[in-house]
Amino acid sequence: MKLYRFLSGPDDSSFCHKVTAALNKGWHLFGSPTYAYDKQTKSMRCGQAVVKDVEGHDYGPDTKLSDW
């Protein structure tokens, strides 16, 4: 199965750690990162799509992406 996740978070080290953790679990960066201003929190937010191929498993709507 092919999996897709969009990671997002504040523009600080916690976002970098989130992406780094995904990369260390076998996820791969997909596309360019995003960066936007959040008017509600008056702060910058980051986003990055990641993908992963998992052999021998079928995708279903109950698949918990963060487990992979």
XYZ file of C-alpha atoms in Angstrom:
68
model
C 0.000 0.000 0.000
C 1.071 3.586 -0.539
C 0.496 5.952 2.382
C 0.299 9.755 2.467
C 0.444 12.100 5.448
C 0.542 15.876 5.779
C 2.520 16.951 8.803
C 1.962 20.420 10.213
C 2.995 22.394 13.234
C 4.387 25.636 14.585
C 7.531 27.094 13.090
C 9.836 25.770 15.795
C 12.000 22.757 16.542
C 8.965 20.583 17.371
C 7.959 20.623 13.695
C 11.479 19.667 12.616
C 11.462 16.810 15.136
C 8.066 15.623 13.799
C 9.403 15.488 10.232
C 12.686 13.895 11.363
C 10.786 11.186 13.268
C 8.725 10.394 10.146
C 11.875 10.182 7.999
C 13.439 7.791 10.511
C 10.325 5.583 10.287
C 10.814 5.242 6.521
C 8.597 8.066 5.256
C 9.888 10.189 2.350
C 9.383 13.888 1.683
C 6.805 14.589 -1.017
C 6.781 18.006 -2.646
C 7.880 21.280 -1.165
C 7.238 22.391 2.410
C 4.624 25.073 3.088
C 4.836 28.051 5.374
C 1.897 30.274 6.357
C 0.827 32.821 8.929
C -1.913 31.707 11.358
C -3.992 34.791 12.218
C -5.651 33.083 15.168
C -2.423 32.263 16.999
C -0.448 35.118 15.413
C 2.356 32.720 14.537
C 3.927 31.016 11.529
C 2.973 27.395 10.729
C 4.882 24.814 8.665
C 3.637 21.868 6.650
C 5.255 18.983 4.784
C 3.733 16.057 2.901
C 5.342 12.636 3.335
C 4.708 9.286 1.628
C 5.595 5.668 2.365
C 5.247 2.338 0.541
C 4.356 -0.639 2.749
C 4.493 -4.099 1.188
C 2.129 -6.894 2.182
C -0.597 -4.705 3.670
C -3.820 -3.339 2.235
C -5.002 0.194 2.871
C -8.383 0.772 4.483
C -10.139 3.773 6.002
C -9.304 2.440 9.472
C -5.547 2.431 8.742
C -3.858 4.561 11.402
C -1.187 6.398 9.433
C 0.836 7.437 12.482
C 1.420 3.741 13.324
C 3.591 3.386 10.242
